[in-house]
């Protein structure tokens, strides 16, 4: 990815992002930078806007105001004479291909094997030859510990295995940034650890990650920075030890208090 | 007392006619289903397009066809179109056209239901890996819709096959027409209708069995 004249910008820069659903404003001006190699965790109670923020970054939701840049390029819009114009669907698709996303509900294509799920974006979006795409898929399925299961369909896999395939599908595209949207929330407790350990190993390999999560131990151990969202705004931000160890506000203290015992 | 004397000789003498007629019915059903599915898919796309000017006419068409007796449609196309100056159709093409239009209305609703039942998460997953809209349709929506709607398509195919008996009304030599002819020529009333019934039953049952195997092959969740 060639860096442009905007190369002084961080990988992701969101400025003053606003989003409303009808009369409810869920994002009230978010400013967020993510530098290459950072693992940024977004925490906050449900309804605080953290998932919406994540979904705006690859335009699964359209933001109403502000700008989101990836490598200096505005996501989803261009400004023509001071007016925002939505990009063509094909241009948006090309932008999305550079941003990986892992969903709470896995969303593996149910009619494809694990390997086919990983290969689809490689062959159809990146136009990679089939053999090369298969090698890449096998490599990543191996990285998430599922090389043996590559011929399995999603319904033949456990939730934790499905989520690991979904991670492989996202990272195999060699994205600049991977978004994780509460990826362990739909899992049985005993399956959470296998997914978190895959994410930890990705983080250690230098992948840039933006993670919405309620797994506070994971956040504390793996994130390089924590962002606490409250009521559509960023209410606190900093290294995990600082934000979680020494909460700056009553709201944050009471939010973290729900995970009591973890930070005693 | 039943004192009817069965005599199946006339049936065996006309056996080739019966089999040919059965093949004709299957062919009419297959052609109509194929063309009807293609047309129905287009109609379904119009229905979910979110554009009123596309959605409303298709809705009207579907309601008109589904609430009109098929026999009447057959007569309208075969006898009615020539009256308004359209002469190009022989009885075979006329019947296939009618059954196609009829099937398309039903398939439209089947496909529309199938398309709208695909959970949004799969489409978002397609967006997230950078698939373009046409690619999402081709690699995500259509294969999933096909699998979701297979049982309904199977039922439609069997219904259409049975509906081909109505082609007898415009003298297409399918199974019902053939049975009536044998009946008229030989007065073996019971044998003729019994044979036709058994052939319909056997064929419909075989189709259902074969399609169930296809359904199992393509099931996403077993």
PDB file of C-alpha atoms in Angstrom, chain B residues 26-102:
ATOM      1  CA  UNK B  26     -42.268 -34.244 -18.000  1.00  0.00           C
ATOM      2  CA  UNK B  27     -40.731 -32.233 -20.816  1.00  0.00           C
ATOM      3  CA  UNK B  28     -43.444 -29.580 -20.644  1.00  0.00           C
ATOM      4  CA  UNK B  29     -42.989 -29.326 -16.868  1.00  0.00           C
ATOM      5  CA  UNK B  30     -39.182 -29.162 -17.072  1.00  0.00           C
ATOM      6  CA  UNK B  31     -39.224 -26.496 -19.786  1.00  0.00           C
ATOM      7  CA  UNK B  32     -41.782 -24.390 -17.914  1.00  0.00           C
ATOM      8  CA  UNK B  33     -39.977 -24.770 -14.612  1.00  0.00           C
ATOM      9  CA  UNK B  34     -36.641 -23.773 -16.101  1.00  0.00           C
ATOM     10  CA  UNK B  35     -37.997 -20.760 -17.966  1.00  0.00           C
ATOM     11  CA  UNK B  36     -40.330 -19.920 -15.085  1.00  0.00           C
ATOM     12  CA  UNK B  37     -37.468 -20.019 -12.599  1.00  0.00           C
ATOM     13  CA  UNK B  38     -35.369 -17.647 -14.715  1.00  0.00           C
ATOM     14  CA  UNK B  39     -38.281 -15.251 -15.159  1.00  0.00           C
ATOM     15  CA  UNK B  40     -39.304 -15.697 -11.521  1.00  0.00           C
ATOM     16  CA  UNK B  41     -35.806 -14.799 -10.330  1.00  0.00           C
ATOM     17  CA  UNK B  42     -35.955 -11.573 -12.309  1.00  0.00           C
ATOM     18  CA  UNK B  43     -39.392 -10.821 -10.893  1.00  0.00           C
ATOM     19  CA  UNK B  44     -38.175 -11.552  -7.372  1.00  0.00           C
ATOM     20  CA  UNK B  45     -35.234  -9.183  -7.888  1.00  0.00           C
ATOM     21  CA  UNK B  46     -37.737  -6.523  -8.946  1.00  0.00           C
ATOM     22  CA  UNK B  47     -39.862  -7.241  -5.876  1.00  0.00           C
ATOM     23  CA  UNK B  48     -36.979  -6.686  -3.443  1.00  0.00           C
ATOM     24  CA  UNK B  49     -35.404  -3.825  -5.392  1.00  0.00           C
ATOM     25  CA  UNK B  50     -37.020  -1.277  -3.096  1.00  0.00           C
ATOM     26  CA  UNK B  51     -38.224   0.623  -6.165  1.00  0.00           C
ATOM     27  CA  UNK B  52     -41.986   1.016  -6.207  1.00  0.00           C
ATOM     28  CA  UNK B  53     -42.240   1.333  -9.967  1.00  0.00           C
ATOM     29  CA  UNK B  54     -40.622  -2.114 -10.275  1.00  0.00           C
ATOM     30  CA  UNK B  55     -42.212  -3.721  -7.255  1.00  0.00           C
ATOM     31  CA  UNK B  56     -45.862  -2.756  -7.793  1.00  0.00           C
ATOM     32  CA  UNK B  57     -46.345  -4.035 -11.382  1.00  0.00           C
ATOM     33  CA  UNK B  58     -44.711  -7.339 -10.465  1.00  0.00           C
ATOM     34  CA  UNK B  59     -46.877  -7.616  -7.372  1.00  0.00           C
ATOM     35  CA  UNK B  60     -49.959  -7.032  -9.550  1.00  0.00           C
ATOM     36  CA  UNK B  61     -48.815  -9.637 -12.062  1.00  0.00           C
ATOM     37  CA  UNK B  62     -48.190 -12.223  -9.357  1.00  0.00           C
ATOM     38  CA  UNK B  63     -51.580 -11.615  -7.756  1.00  0.00           C
ATOM     39  CA  UNK B  64     -53.385 -11.790 -11.111  1.00  0.00           C
ATOM     40  CA  UNK B  65     -51.779 -15.071 -12.108  1.00  0.00           C
ATOM     41  CA  UNK B  66     -52.038 -16.718  -8.712  1.00  0.00           C
ATOM     42  CA  UNK B  67     -55.701 -15.856  -8.349  1.00  0.00           C
ATOM     43  CA  UNK B  68     -56.779 -17.003 -11.801  1.00  0.00           C
ATOM     44  CA  UNK B  69     -57.516 -20.654 -12.685  1.00  0.00           C
ATOM     45  CA  UNK B  70     -54.696 -22.143 -14.730  1.00  0.00           C
ATOM     46  CA  UNK B  71     -57.162 -23.623 -17.233  1.00  0.00           C
ATOM     47  CA  UNK B  72     -58.514 -20.166 -17.941  1.00  0.00           C
ATOM     48  CA  UNK B  73     -54.984 -18.852 -18.534  1.00  0.00           C
ATOM     49  CA  UNK B  74     -54.346 -21.724 -20.941  1.00  0.00           C
ATOM     50  CA  UNK B  75     -57.496 -20.900 -22.905  1.00  0.00           C
ATOM     51  CA  UNK B  76     -56.720 -17.201 -22.837  1.00  0.00           C
ATOM     52  CA  UNK B  77     -53.235 -17.645 -24.296  1.00  0.00           C
ATOM     53  CA  UNK B  78     -54.210 -20.334 -26.816  1.00  0.00           C
ATOM     54  CA  UNK B  79     -57.567 -18.987 -28.032  1.00  0.00           C
ATOM     55  CA  UNK B  80     -57.401 -15.374 -26.915  1.00  0.00           C
ATOM     56  CA  UNK B  81     -54.037 -14.245 -28.290  1.00  0.00           C
ATOM     57  CA  UNK B  82     -54.858 -15.154 -31.930  1.00  0.00           C
ATOM     58  CA  UNK B  83     -58.051 -13.095 -31.589  1.00  0.00           C
ATOM     59  CA  UNK B  84     -55.961 -10.007 -30.862  1.00  0.00           C
ATOM     60  CA  UNK B  85     -53.607 -10.759 -33.716  1.00  0.00           C
ATOM     61  CA  UNK B  86     -50.870 -12.924 -32.197  1.00  0.00           C
ATOM     62  CA  UNK B  87     -50.698 -16.114 -34.275  1.00  0.00           C
ATOM     63  CA  UNK B  88     -47.144 -17.275 -33.731  1.00  0.00           C
ATOM     64  CA  UNK B  89     -47.808 -20.015 -31.217  1.00  0.00           C
ATOM     65  CA  UNK B  90     -48.665 -23.640 -31.856  1.00  0.00           C
ATOM     66  CA  UNK B  91     -50.392 -25.469 -29.022  1.00  0.00           C
ATOM     67  CA  UNK B  92     -47.124 -26.746 -27.528  1.00  0.00           C
ATOM     68  CA  UNK B  93     -45.467 -23.364 -27.345  1.00  0.00           C
ATOM     69  CA  UNK B  94     -48.699 -21.805 -26.232  1.00  0.00           C
ATOM     70  CA  UNK B  95     -48.916 -24.233 -23.326  1.00  0.00           C
ATOM     71  CA  UNK B  96     -45.247 -23.835 -22.355  1.00  0.00           C
ATOM     72  CA  UNK B  97     -45.675 -20.065 -22.438  1.00  0.00           C
ATOM     73  CA  UNK B  98     -48.732 -20.265 -20.193  1.00  0.00           C
ATOM     74  CA  UNK B  99     -47.171 -22.658 -17.720  1.00  0.00           C
ATOM     75  CA  UNK B 100     -43.973 -20.580 -17.692  1.00  0.00           C
ATOM     76  CA  UNK B 101     -45.886 -17.395 -16.870  1.00  0.00           C
ATOM     77  CA  UNK B 102     -47.812 -19.318 -14.233  1.00  0.00           C
TER      78      UNK B 102
END
